[in-house]
PDB file of C-alpha atoms in Angstrom:
ATOM      1  CA  UNK S 290      38.078-163.496 -17.980  1.00  0.00           C
ATOM      2  CA  UNK S 291      34.855-162.477 -19.652  1.00  0.00           C
ATOM      3  CA  UNK S 292      34.848-161.328 -23.255  1.00  0.00           C
ATOM      4  CA  UNK S 293      33.331-158.266 -24.854  1.00  0.00           C
ATOM      5  CA  UNK S 294      29.664-158.597 -25.754  1.00  0.00           C
ATOM      6  CA  UNK S 295      28.187-157.053 -28.887  1.00  0.00           C
ATOM      7  CA  UNK S 296      25.124-154.839 -28.412  1.00  0.00           C
ATOM      8  CA  UNK S 297      23.302-154.934 -31.741  1.00  0.00           C
ATOM      9  CA  UNK S 298      20.848-152.179 -30.813  1.00  0.00           C
ATOM     10  CA  UNK S 299      23.553-149.650 -29.971  1.00  0.00           C
ATOM     11  CA  UNK S 300      26.098-150.947 -32.451  1.00  0.00           C
ATOM     12  CA  UNK S 301      28.979-151.237 -30.005  1.00  0.00           C
ATOM     13  CA  UNK S 302      30.842-153.623 -27.744  1.00  0.00           C
ATOM     14  CA  UNK S 303      30.264-153.754 -23.976  1.00  0.00           C
ATOM     15  CA  UNK S 304      33.059-154.395 -21.472  1.00  0.00           C
ATOM     16  CA  UNK S 305      32.053-155.430 -17.948  1.00  0.00           C
ATOM     17  CA  UNK S 306      34.033-157.042 -15.131  1.00  0.00           C
ATOM     18  CA  UNK S 307      37.158-155.661 -13.507  1.00  0.00           C
ATOM     19  CA  UNK S 308      39.788-157.550 -15.514  1.00  0.00           C
ATOM     20  CA  UNK S 309      38.157-156.818 -18.865  1.00  0.00           C
ATOM     21  CA  UNK S 310      37.572-153.150 -18.019  1.00  0.00           C
ATOM     22  CA  UNK S 311      41.228-152.766 -17.020  1.00  0.00           C
ATOM     23  CA  UNK S 312      42.371-154.441 -20.244  1.00  0.00           C
ATOM     24  CA  UNK S 313      40.238-152.109 -22.365  1.00  0.00           C
ATOM     25  CA  UNK S 314      41.329-148.985 -20.502  1.00  0.00           C
ATOM     26  CA  UNK S 315      44.981-149.950 -20.852  1.00  0.00           C
ATOM     27  CA  UNK S 316      44.884-151.119 -24.496  1.00  0.00           C
ATOM     28  CA  UNK S 317      47.165-148.966 -26.717  1.00  0.00           C
ATOM     29  CA  UNK S 318      44.854-149.232 -29.752  1.00  0.00           C
ATOM     30  CA  UNK S 319      41.768-148.015 -27.871  1.00  0.00           C
ATOM     31  CA  UNK S 320      41.450-144.238 -27.726  1.00  0.00           C
ATOM     32  CA  UNK S 321      39.298-141.811 -25.765  1.00  0.00           C
ATOM     33  CA  UNK S 322      37.956-140.215 -28.953  1.00  0.00           C
ATOM     34  CA  UNK S 323      37.191-141.499 -32.473  1.00  0.00           C
ATOM     35  CA  UNK S 324      40.076-140.699 -34.850  1.00  0.00           C
ATOM     36  CA  UNK S 325      37.681-138.980 -37.249  1.00  0.00           C
ATOM     37  CA  UNK S 326      36.065-136.847 -34.536  1.00  0.00           C
ATOM     38  CA  UNK S 327      38.602-135.625 -31.943  1.00  0.00           C
ATOM     39  CA  UNK S 328      36.077-132.954 -30.890  1.00  0.00           C
ATOM     40  CA  UNK S 329      32.321-133.676 -30.828  1.00  0.00           C
ATOM     41  CA  UNK S 330      30.788-132.291 -34.017  1.00  0.00           C
ATOM     42  CA  UNK S 331      28.155-130.369 -32.042  1.00  0.00           C
ATOM     43  CA  UNK S 332      30.764-128.110 -30.393  1.00  0.00           C
ATOM     44  CA  UNK S 333      33.539-128.091 -33.022  1.00  0.00           C
ATOM     45  CA  UNK S 334      34.492-124.651 -34.272  1.00  0.00           C
ATOM     46  CA  UNK S 335      33.442-122.748 -31.146  1.00  0.00           C
ATOM     47  CA  UNK S 336      35.056-121.808 -27.865  1.00  0.00           C
ATOM     48  CA  UNK S 337      33.860-124.934 -26.094  1.00  0.00           C
ATOM     49  CA  UNK S 338      35.343-127.098 -28.839  1.00  0.00           C
ATOM     50  CA  UNK S 339      38.692-125.312 -28.543  1.00  0.00           C
ATOM     51  CA  UNK S 340      38.782-126.114 -24.833  1.00  0.00           C
ATOM     52  CA  UNK S 341      37.624-129.716 -25.340  1.00  0.00           C
ATOM     53  CA  UNK S 342      40.227-130.422 -28.025  1.00  0.00           C
ATOM     54  CA  UNK S 343      43.097-129.394 -25.745  1.00  0.00           C
ATOM     55  CA  UNK S 344      42.046-131.432 -22.691  1.00  0.00           C
ATOM     56  CA  UNK S 345      44.583-134.002 -21.557  1.00  0.00           C
ATOM     57  CA  UNK S 346      41.878-136.560 -20.839  1.00  0.00           C
ATOM     58  CA  UNK S 347      40.640-136.279 -24.438  1.00  0.00           C
ATOM     59  CA  UNK S 348      44.021-136.921 -26.079  1.00  0.00           C
ATOM     60  CA  UNK S 349      46.340-139.916 -26.389  1.00  0.00           C
ATOM     61  CA  UNK S 350      49.975-140.589 -27.240  1.00  0.00           C
ATOM     62  CA  UNK S 351      52.811-138.080 -27.024  1.00  0.00           C
ATOM     63  CA  UNK S 352      50.395-135.144 -26.859  1.00  0.00           C
ATOM     64  CA  UNK S 353      49.033-136.632 -23.640  1.00  0.00           C
ATOM     65  CA  UNK S 354      52.270-137.440 -21.788  1.00  0.00           C
ATOM     66  CA  UNK S 355      53.790-134.118 -20.655  1.00  0.00           C
ATOM     67  CA  UNK S 356      50.463-132.462 -19.736  1.00  0.00           C
ATOM     68  CA  UNK S 357      49.392-135.534 -17.756  1.00  0.00           C
ATOM     69  CA  UNK S 358      52.662-135.510 -15.805  1.00  0.00           C
ATOM     70  CA  UNK S 359      52.325-131.805 -14.993  1.00  0.00           C
ATOM     71  CA  UNK S 360      48.732-132.143 -13.812  1.00  0.00           C
ATOM     72  CA  UNK S 361      49.476-135.272 -11.778  1.00  0.00           C
ATOM     73  CA  UNK S 362      52.293-133.560  -9.917  1.00  0.00           C
ATOM     74  CA  UNK S 363      50.343-130.364  -9.283  1.00  0.00           C
ATOM     75  CA  UNK S 364      47.260-132.215  -8.051  1.00  0.00           C
ATOM     76  CA  UNK S 365      49.329-134.550  -5.865  1.00  0.00           C
ATOM     77  CA  UNK S 366      50.828-131.506  -4.174  1.00  0.00           C
ATOM     78  CA  UNK S 367      47.488-129.900  -3.351  1.00  0.00           C
ATOM     79  CA  UNK S 368      46.028-133.219  -2.154  1.00  0.00           C
ATOM     80  CA  UNK S 369      48.805-133.721   0.405  1.00  0.00           C
ATOM     81  CA  UNK S 370      47.633-133.329   3.999  1.00  0.00           C
ATOM     82  CA  UNK S 371      44.298-131.870   5.050  1.00  0.00           C
ATOM     83  CA  UNK S 372      44.472-128.454   3.361  1.00  0.00           C
ATOM     84  CA  UNK S 373      42.068-129.338   0.527  1.00  0.00           C
ATOM     85  CA  UNK S 374      39.536-130.904   2.901  1.00  0.00           C
ATOM     86  CA  UNK S 375      39.700-127.848   5.162  1.00  0.00           C
ATOM     87  CA  UNK S 376      39.261-125.490   2.188  1.00  0.00           C
ATOM     88  CA  UNK S 377      36.262-127.522   1.044  1.00  0.00           C
ATOM     89  CA  UNK S 378      34.752-127.337   4.533  1.00  0.00           C
ATOM     90  CA  UNK S 379      35.148-123.557   4.610  1.00  0.00           C
ATOM     91  CA  UNK S 380      33.766-122.972   1.099  1.00  0.00           C
ATOM     92  CA  UNK S 381      30.855-125.371   1.630  1.00  0.00           C
ATOM     93  CA  UNK S 382      29.987-123.865   5.014  1.00  0.00           C
ATOM     94  CA  UNK S 383      29.985-120.371   3.536  1.00  0.00           C
ATOM     95  CA  UNK S 384      27.571-121.401   0.776  1.00  0.00           C
ATOM     96  CA  UNK S 385      25.256-122.992   3.341  1.00  0.00           C
ATOM     97  CA  UNK S 386      25.388-119.838   5.457  1.00  0.00           C
ATOM     98  CA  UNK S 387      24.270-117.891   2.373  1.00  0.00           C
ATOM     99  CA  UNK S 388      21.173-120.081   2.271  1.00  0.00           C
ATOM    100  CA  UNK S 389      22.019-122.097  -0.834  1.00  0.00           C
ATOM    101  CA  UNK S 390      19.574-125.025  -1.242  1.00  0.00           C
ATOM    102  CA  UNK S 391      21.150-128.460  -1.003  1.00  0.00           C
ATOM    103  CA  UNK S 392      20.497-129.251  -4.659  1.00  0.00           C
ATOM    104  CA  UNK S 393      22.465-126.249  -5.916  1.00  0.00           C
ATOM    105  CA  UNK S 394      25.020-126.582  -3.121  1.00  0.00           C
ATOM    106  CA  UNK S 395      26.060-130.091  -4.238  1.00  0.00           C
ATOM    107  CA  UNK S 396      27.209-128.653  -7.563  1.00  0.00           C
ATOM    108  CA  UNK S 397      28.569-125.318  -6.365  1.00  0.00           C
ATOM    109  CA  UNK S 398      30.560-126.392  -3.300  1.00  0.00           C
ATOM    110  CA  UNK S 399      33.077-128.739  -5.010  1.00  0.00           C
ATOM    111  CA  UNK S 400      33.701-126.558  -8.079  1.00  0.00           C
ATOM    112  CA  UNK S 401      34.005-123.443  -5.906  1.00  0.00           C
ATOM    113  CA  UNK S 402      36.537-125.279  -3.750  1.00  0.00           C
ATOM    114  CA  UNK S 403      38.706-126.140  -6.757  1.00  0.00           C
ATOM    115  CA  UNK S 404      38.373-122.558  -8.038  1.00  0.00           C
ATOM    116  CA  UNK S 405      39.526-121.344  -4.620  1.00  0.00           C
ATOM    117  CA  UNK S 406      42.473-123.754  -4.654  1.00  0.00           C
ATOM    118  CA  UNK S 407      43.393-122.521  -8.142  1.00  0.00           C
ATOM    119  CA  UNK S 408      43.731-119.048  -6.652  1.00  0.00           C
ATOM    120  CA  UNK S 409      40.463-117.267  -7.380  1.00  0.00           C
ATOM    121  CA  UNK S 410      39.316-114.805  -4.722  1.00  0.00           C
ATOM    122  CA  UNK S 411      36.155-115.574  -2.770  1.00  0.00           C
ATOM    123  CA  UNK S 412      34.276-112.800  -4.577  1.00  0.00           C
ATOM    124  CA  UNK S 413      35.009-114.506  -7.931  1.00  0.00           C
ATOM    125  CA  UNK S 414      33.758-117.965  -6.980  1.00  0.00           C
ATOM    126  CA  UNK S 415      30.037-117.481  -7.801  1.00  0.00           C
ATOM    127  CA  UNK S 416      30.825-116.266 -11.327  1.00  0.00           C
ATOM    128  CA  UNK S 417      33.265-119.131 -11.968  1.00  0.00           C
ATOM    129  CA  UNK S 418      30.672-121.651 -10.777  1.00  0.00           C
ATOM    130  CA  UNK S 419      27.994-120.137 -13.066  1.00  0.00           C
ATOM    131  CA  UNK S 420      30.286-120.176 -16.083  1.00  0.00           C
ATOM    132  CA  UNK S 421      31.229-123.777 -15.381  1.00  0.00           C
ATOM    133  CA  UNK S 422      27.579-124.808 -15.136  1.00  0.00           C
ATOM    134  CA  UNK S 423      27.033-123.292 -18.588  1.00  0.00           C
ATOM    135  CA  UNK S 424      30.179-124.887 -19.986  1.00  0.00           C
ATOM    136  CA  UNK S 425      29.571-128.485 -18.885  1.00  0.00           C
ATOM    137  CA  UNK S 426      26.011-128.390 -20.196  1.00  0.00           C
ATOM    138  CA  UNK S 427      27.397-128.803 -23.735  1.00  0.00           C
ATOM    139  CA  UNK S 428      29.426-131.938 -23.033  1.00  0.00           C
ATOM    140  CA  UNK S 429      26.570-134.425 -23.296  1.00  0.00           C
ATOM    141  CA  UNK S 430      25.012-135.858 -26.469  1.00  0.00           C
ATOM    142  CA  UNK S 431      21.737-134.747 -24.867  1.00  0.00           C
ATOM    143  CA  UNK S 432      22.745-131.048 -24.982  1.00  0.00           C
ATOM    144  CA  UNK S 433      20.409-128.607 -26.726  1.00  0.00           C
ATOM    145  CA  UNK S 434      21.430-125.945 -29.239  1.00  0.00           C
ATOM    146  CA  UNK S 435      20.801-123.273 -26.594  1.00  0.00           C
ATOM    147  CA  UNK S 436      23.069-125.018 -24.090  1.00  0.00           C
ATOM    148  CA  UNK S 437      25.822-125.307 -26.687  1.00  0.00           C
ATOM    149  CA  UNK S 438      25.602-121.595 -27.499  1.00  0.00           C
ATOM    150  CA  UNK S 439      25.844-120.706 -23.794  1.00  0.00           C
ATOM    151  CA  UNK S 440      28.793-123.077 -23.402  1.00  0.00           C
ATOM    152  CA  UNK S 441      30.755-121.346 -26.170  1.00  0.00           C
ATOM    153  CA  UNK S 442      30.304-118.001 -24.406  1.00  0.00           C
ATOM    154  CA  UNK S 443      31.153-119.474 -21.004  1.00  0.00           C
ATOM    155  CA  UNK S 444      34.328-121.106 -22.321  1.00  0.00           C
ATOM    156  CA  UNK S 445      35.655-117.739 -23.501  1.00  0.00           C
ATOM    157  CA  UNK S 446      34.930-116.193 -20.103  1.00  0.00           C
ATOM    158  CA  UNK S 447      36.648-119.086 -18.338  1.00  0.00           C
ATOM    159  CA  UNK S 448      39.734-118.939 -20.563  1.00  0.00           C
ATOM    160  CA  UNK S 449      40.008-115.186 -19.984  1.00  0.00           C
ATOM    161  CA  UNK S 450      39.626-115.654 -16.236  1.00  0.00           C
ATOM    162  CA  UNK S 451      42.339-118.340 -16.216  1.00  0.00           C
ATOM    163  CA  UNK S 452      44.663-116.112 -18.229  1.00  0.00           C
ATOM    164  CA  UNK S 453      44.237-113.280 -15.717  1.00  0.00           C
ATOM    165  CA  UNK S 454      44.666-115.703 -12.831  1.00  0.00           C
ATOM    166  CA  UNK S 455      47.960-117.063 -14.136  1.00  0.00           C
ATOM    167  CA  UNK S 456      49.333-113.543 -14.447  1.00  0.00           C
ATOM    168  CA  UNK S 457      48.855-112.908 -10.740  1.00  0.00           C
ATOM    169  CA  UNK S 458      48.278-116.319  -9.136  1.00  0.00           C
ATOM    170  CA  UNK S 459      49.406-116.643  -5.508  1.00  0.00           C
ATOM    171  CA  UNK S 460      52.643-118.612  -5.287  1.00  0.00           C
ATOM    172  CA  UNK S 461      51.029-121.413  -3.289  1.00  0.00           C
ATOM    173  CA  UNK S 462      47.970-121.731  -5.542  1.00  0.00           C
ATOM    174  CA  UNK S 463      47.099-124.731  -7.695  1.00  0.00           C
ATOM    175  CA  UNK S 464      47.212-122.576 -10.844  1.00  0.00           C
ATOM    176  CA  UNK S 465      50.794-121.501 -10.081  1.00  0.00           C
ATOM    177  CA  UNK S 466      51.742-125.113  -9.361  1.00  0.00           C
ATOM    178  CA  UNK S 467      50.301-126.289 -12.702  1.00  0.00           C
ATOM    179  CA  UNK S 468      52.275-123.564 -14.512  1.00  0.00           C
ATOM    180  CA  UNK S 469      55.488-124.553 -12.715  1.00  0.00           C
ATOM    181  CA  UNK S 470      55.010-128.256 -13.369  1.00  0.00           C
ATOM    182  CA  UNK S 471      54.141-127.546 -17.005  1.00  0.00           C
ATOM    183  CA  UNK S 472      57.440-125.731 -17.480  1.00  0.00           C
ATOM    184  CA  UNK S 473      59.341-128.542 -15.751  1.00  0.00           C
ATOM    185  CA  UNK S 474      57.674-131.158 -17.975  1.00  0.00           C
ATOM    186  CA  UNK S 475      58.354-129.195 -21.157  1.00  0.00           C
ATOM    187  CA  UNK S 476      54.679-128.436 -21.752  1.00  0.00           C
ATOM    188  CA  UNK S 477      54.720-124.994 -23.342  1.00  0.00           C
ATOM    189  CA  UNK S 478      51.355-124.710 -25.088  1.00  0.00           C
ATOM    190  CA  UNK S 479      49.769-121.685 -23.393  1.00  0.00           C
ATOM    191  CA  UNK S 480      46.250-122.343 -24.729  1.00  0.00           C
ATOM    192  CA  UNK S 481      46.389-125.984 -23.665  1.00  0.00           C
ATOM    193  CA  UNK S 482      47.475-125.018 -20.149  1.00  0.00           C
ATOM    194  CA  UNK S 483      44.570-122.579 -19.839  1.00  0.00           C
ATOM    195  CA  UNK S 484      42.147-125.139 -21.292  1.00  0.00           C
ATOM    196  CA  UNK S 485      43.266-127.787 -18.824  1.00  0.00           C
ATOM    197  CA  UNK S 486      42.823-125.414 -15.899  1.00  0.00           C
ATOM    198  CA  UNK S 487      39.252-125.056 -17.160  1.00  0.00           C
ATOM    199  CA  UNK S 488      39.224-128.849 -17.468  1.00  0.00           C
ATOM    200  CA  UNK S 489      40.044-129.266 -13.775  1.00  0.00           C
ATOM    201  CA  UNK S 490      36.869-127.357 -12.990  1.00  0.00           C
ATOM    202  CA  UNK S 491      34.754-129.216 -15.553  1.00  0.00           C
ATOM    203  CA  UNK S 492      35.835-132.628 -14.234  1.00  0.00           C
ATOM    204  CA  UNK S 493      34.967-131.434 -10.749  1.00  0.00           C
ATOM    205  CA  UNK S 494      31.567-129.987 -11.586  1.00  0.00           C
ATOM    206  CA  UNK S 495      29.520-133.105 -12.327  1.00  0.00           C
ATOM    207  CA  UNK S 496      31.730-135.927 -11.034  1.00  0.00           C
ATOM    208  CA  UNK S 497      32.293-134.372  -7.605  1.00  0.00           C
ATOM    209  CA  UNK S 498      28.672-133.244  -7.397  1.00  0.00           C
ATOM    210  CA  UNK S 499      27.711-136.853  -8.082  1.00  0.00           C
ATOM    211  CA  UNK S 500      30.066-138.203  -5.422  1.00  0.00           C
ATOM    212  CA  UNK S 501      28.848-135.652  -2.892  1.00  0.00           C
ATOM    213  CA  UNK S 502      25.212-136.210  -3.869  1.00  0.00           C
ATOM    214  CA  UNK S 503      25.452-139.996  -3.737  1.00  0.00           C
ATOM    215  CA  UNK S 504      27.035-139.698  -0.297  1.00  0.00           C
ATOM    216  CA  UNK S 505      24.102-137.558   0.794  1.00  0.00           C
ATOM    217  CA  UNK S 506      21.697-140.171  -0.596  1.00  0.00           C
ATOM    218  CA  UNK S 507      23.488-142.764   1.533  1.00  0.00           C
ATOM    219  CA  UNK S 508      23.011-140.567   4.610  1.00  0.00           C
ATOM    220  CA  UNK S 509      19.323-140.105   3.792  1.00  0.00           C
ATOM    221  CA  UNK S 510      19.051-143.892   3.611  1.00  0.00           C
ATOM    222  CA  UNK S 511      20.612-144.372   7.038  1.00  0.00           C
ATOM    223  CA  UNK S 512      24.399-144.240   6.619  1.00  0.00           C
ATOM    224  CA  UNK S 513      26.309-142.522   9.423  1.00  0.00           C
ATOM    225  CA  UNK S 514      28.238-139.369   8.528  1.00  0.00           C
ATOM    226  CA  UNK S 515      30.459-139.315  11.622  1.00  0.00           C
ATOM    227  CA  UNK S 516      33.456-140.342   9.474  1.00  0.00           C
ATOM    228  CA  UNK S 517      33.086-138.415   6.226  1.00  0.00           C
ATOM    229  CA  UNK S 518      36.288-139.852   4.733  1.00  0.00           C
ATOM    230  CA  UNK S 519      35.110-143.428   5.225  1.00  0.00           C
ATOM    231  CA  UNK S 520      31.631-142.651   3.924  1.00  0.00           C
ATOM    232  CA  UNK S 521      32.919-141.015   0.744  1.00  0.00           C
ATOM    233  CA  UNK S 522      35.321-143.889   0.078  1.00  0.00           C
ATOM    234  CA  UNK S 523      32.494-146.402   0.568  1.00  0.00           C
ATOM    235  CA  UNK S 524      30.146-144.522  -1.773  1.00  0.00           C
ATOM    236  CA  UNK S 525      32.889-144.314  -4.397  1.00  0.00           C
ATOM    237  CA  UNK S 526      33.042-148.113  -4.317  1.00  0.00           C
ATOM    238  CA  UNK S 527      29.309-148.856  -4.185  1.00  0.00           C
ATOM    239  CA  UNK S 528      27.562-145.928  -5.911  1.00  0.00           C
ATOM    240  CA  UNK S 529      30.148-144.036  -8.005  1.00  0.00           C
ATOM    241  CA  UNK S 530      29.102-140.939  -9.948  1.00  0.00           C
ATOM    242  CA  UNK S 531      30.684-141.997 -13.262  1.00  0.00           C
ATOM    243  CA  UNK S 532      29.346-145.389 -14.267  1.00  0.00           C
ATOM    244  CA  UNK S 533      30.617-145.804 -17.806  1.00  0.00           C
ATOM    245  CA  UNK S 534      32.907-144.353 -20.438  1.00  0.00           C
ATOM    246  CA  UNK S 535      33.771-145.210 -24.039  1.00  0.00           C
ATOM    247  CA  UNK S 536      36.807-146.253 -25.999  1.00  0.00           C
ATOM    248  CA  UNK S 537      37.272-146.241 -29.766  1.00  0.00           C
ATOM    249  CA  UNK S 538      39.459-148.583 -31.813  1.00  0.00           C
ATOM    250  CA  UNK S 539      42.076-146.658 -33.776  1.00  0.00           C
ATOM    251  CA  UNK S 540      42.964-149.878 -35.599  1.00  0.00           C
ATOM    252  CA  UNK S 541      41.880-153.502 -35.726  1.00  0.00           C
ATOM    253  CA  UNK S 542      42.834-155.090 -32.416  1.00  0.00           C
ATOM    254  CA  UNK S 543      42.267-158.042 -30.131  1.00  0.00           C
ATOM    255  CA  UNK S 544      40.541-157.715 -26.753  1.00  0.00           C
ATOM    256  CA  UNK S 545      40.454-161.071 -25.020  1.00  0.00           C
ATOM    257  CA  UNK S 546      39.375-163.475 -27.752  1.00  0.00           C
ATOM    258  CA  UNK S 547      37.294-160.844 -29.577  1.00  0.00           C
ATOM    259  CA  UNK S 548      38.454-158.917 -32.654  1.00  0.00           C
ATOM    260  CA  UNK S 549      37.471-155.259 -32.544  1.00  0.00           C
ATOM    261  CA  UNK S 550      37.448-153.558 -35.931  1.00  0.00           C
ATOM    262  CA  UNK S 551      38.926-150.109 -36.517  1.00  0.00           C
ATOM    263  CA  UNK S 552      36.338-147.446 -35.734  1.00  0.00           C
ATOM    264  CA  UNK S 553      34.216-149.603 -33.455  1.00  0.00           C
ATOM    265  CA  UNK S 554      33.295-148.333 -30.000  1.00  0.00           C
ATOM    266  CA  UNK S 555      33.381-150.058 -26.615  1.00  0.00           C
ATOM    267  CA  UNK S 556      31.107-149.068 -23.752  1.00  0.00           C
ATOM    268  CA  UNK S 557      33.189-149.568 -20.604  1.00  0.00           C
ATOM    269  CA  UNK S 558      31.161-150.307 -17.471  1.00  0.00           C
ATOM    270  CA  UNK S 559      33.257-148.544 -14.834  1.00  0.00           C
ATOM    271  CA  UNK S 560      30.707-148.701 -12.042  1.00  0.00           C
ATOM    272  CA  UNK S 561      30.167-152.444 -12.166  1.00  0.00           C
ATOM    273  CA  UNK S 562      33.955-152.947 -12.154  1.00  0.00           C
ATOM    274  CA  UNK S 563      34.452-150.513  -9.251  1.00  0.00           C
ATOM    275  CA  UNK S 564      36.684-148.323 -11.388  1.00  0.00           C
ATOM    276  CA  UNK S 565      34.825-145.022 -11.067  1.00  0.00           C
ATOM    277  CA  UNK S 566      38.067-143.056 -11.265  1.00  0.00           C
ATOM    278  CA  UNK S 567      39.078-144.941 -14.394  1.00  0.00           C
ATOM    279  CA  UNK S 568      42.258-146.977 -14.799  1.00  0.00           C
ATOM    280  CA  UNK S 569      45.514-146.889 -16.712  1.00  0.00           C
ATOM    281  CA  UNK S 570      46.855-143.901 -18.612  1.00  0.00           C
ATOM    282  CA  UNK S 571      43.577-141.972 -18.377  1.00  0.00           C
ATOM    283  CA  UNK S 572      42.845-142.675 -14.716  1.00  0.00           C
ATOM    284  CA  UNK S 573      41.654-139.516 -12.966  1.00  0.00           C
ATOM    285  CA  UNK S 574      44.764-137.727 -11.633  1.00  0.00           C
ATOM    286  CA  UNK S 575      42.687-135.899  -9.038  1.00  0.00           C
ATOM    287  CA  UNK S 576      41.055-138.831  -7.280  1.00  0.00           C
ATOM    288  CA  UNK S 577      42.567-138.128  -3.850  1.00  0.00           C
ATOM    289  CA  UNK S 578      41.644-134.465  -4.188  1.00  0.00           C
ATOM    290  CA  UNK S 579      38.073-135.379  -5.147  1.00  0.00           C
ATOM    291  CA  UNK S 580      37.702-137.603  -2.076  1.00  0.00           C
ATOM    292  CA  UNK S 581      39.050-134.882   0.204  1.00  0.00           C
ATOM    293  CA  UNK S 582      36.759-132.235  -1.255  1.00  0.00           C
ATOM    294  CA  UNK S 583      33.670-134.420  -0.922  1.00  0.00           C
ATOM    295  CA  UNK S 584      34.584-135.295   2.675  1.00  0.00           C
ATOM    296  CA  UNK S 585      35.153-131.647   3.607  1.00  0.00           C
ATOM    297  CA  UNK S 586      31.841-130.604   2.074  1.00  0.00           C
ATOM    298  CA  UNK S 587      29.995-133.389   3.913  1.00  0.00           C
ATOM    299  CA  UNK S 588      31.531-132.360   7.220  1.00  0.00           C
ATOM    300  CA  UNK S 589      30.181-128.846   6.713  1.00  0.00           C
ATOM    301  CA  UNK S 590      26.725-130.156   5.805  1.00  0.00           C
ATOM    302  CA  UNK S 591      26.548-132.649   8.665  1.00  0.00           C
ATOM    303  CA  UNK S 592      27.463-130.075  11.302  1.00  0.00           C
ATOM    304  CA  UNK S 593      23.721-129.390  11.593  1.00  0.00           C
ATOM    305  CA  UNK S 594      20.669-131.686  11.420  1.00  0.00           C
ATOM    306  CA  UNK S 595      19.837-132.543   7.808  1.00  0.00           C
ATOM    307  CA  UNK S 596      16.370-132.046   6.358  1.00  0.00           C
ATOM    308  CA  UNK S 597      14.526-134.943   4.771  1.00  0.00           C
ATOM    309  CA  UNK S 598      15.182-134.731   1.050  1.00  0.00           C
ATOM    310  CA  UNK S 599      13.733-136.221  -2.092  1.00  0.00           C
ATOM    311  CA  UNK S 600      15.711-136.612  -5.283  1.00  0.00           C
ATOM    312  CA  UNK S 601      15.704-137.642  -8.906  1.00  0.00           C
ATOM    313  CA  UNK S 602      18.686-138.367 -11.127  1.00  0.00           C
ATOM    314  CA  UNK S 603      20.016-135.992 -13.763  1.00  0.00           C
ATOM    315  CA  UNK S 604      19.517-137.176 -17.346  1.00  0.00           C
ATOM    316  CA  UNK S 605      22.915-138.546 -18.364  1.00  0.00           C
ATOM    317  CA  UNK S 606      24.385-141.333 -20.489  1.00  0.00           C
ATOM    318  CA  UNK S 607      27.389-141.980 -18.275  1.00  0.00           C
ATOM    319  CA  UNK S 608      26.823-140.469 -14.828  1.00  0.00           C
ATOM    320  CA  UNK S 609      24.681-141.057 -11.765  1.00  0.00           C
ATOM    321  CA  UNK S 610      24.081-137.630 -10.267  1.00  0.00           C
ATOM    322  CA  UNK S 611      21.182-136.985  -7.869  1.00  0.00           C
ATOM    323  CA  UNK S 612      19.307-133.684  -7.949  1.00  0.00           C
ATOM    324  CA  UNK S 613      17.716-132.873  -4.603  1.00  0.00           C
ATOM    325  CA  UNK S 614      14.354-131.270  -3.922  1.00  0.00           C
ATOM    326  CA  UNK S 615      13.421-129.714  -0.578  1.00  0.00           C
TER     327      UNK S 615
END
């Protein structure tokens, strides 16, 4: 097995190769956030920081266990069968019928599908998608002060919308299922439940847009879209949207034959290891749902001849997300 390599310029370790990536992602001493900075300093103290700090995927240990179980069970239920793919097809087709350009559609269709599955009415989907676009803009180290200010406002709107939704969510909705599974798992933090419903949308917004967009790039380069499920699965293996993540040593620890000091960071090369959905305790609980949504959206798009598109890639430190131009 390869060992970690030290990157002097960036001042961190780099983990590449499947076995090493899996070891890092499963190591109990390696956390998703630095101990001294559980919430990025740029958004701490505002609405966006309050949402970020409660997200299951940004916490470890006992605080992570019950919420993760509740979300896993709720997402597994909605990913069973073809209902999610069919909902994605319907939502994506409706956006195309409204004349949405492909570039915007790649972002709006997946997040609108998840919002619909949560229980939002069709008339609410455009507003939820806009708020989510504003919210996720603050989650990158490249975010501007203006984007962070908009994200704080959007987070409050999203939390309020989730609170109203839970009060009257349809019994068969994803929001109702999360609430039921939360109660069964003993997860009783109301704010955290609302924040993680927002988190389901935020994880969808860029990652699913990247998966859908990279699948569309493959089609533009000659891939067949007759079998959307197979195409999406292939793209997830060969051109995943999330190509790296980071882990932070909570204490001095050993990774392979390398000693990692407390506080040091590891850049984990997910894409090269074909682990775009992560691995271990922080593996994406919605991976089957994400594949179904991307496939359903592609089926709607491929029902008509596709235009020739050009694209560039969104500025990002950890994602590969095409932005299309017609």
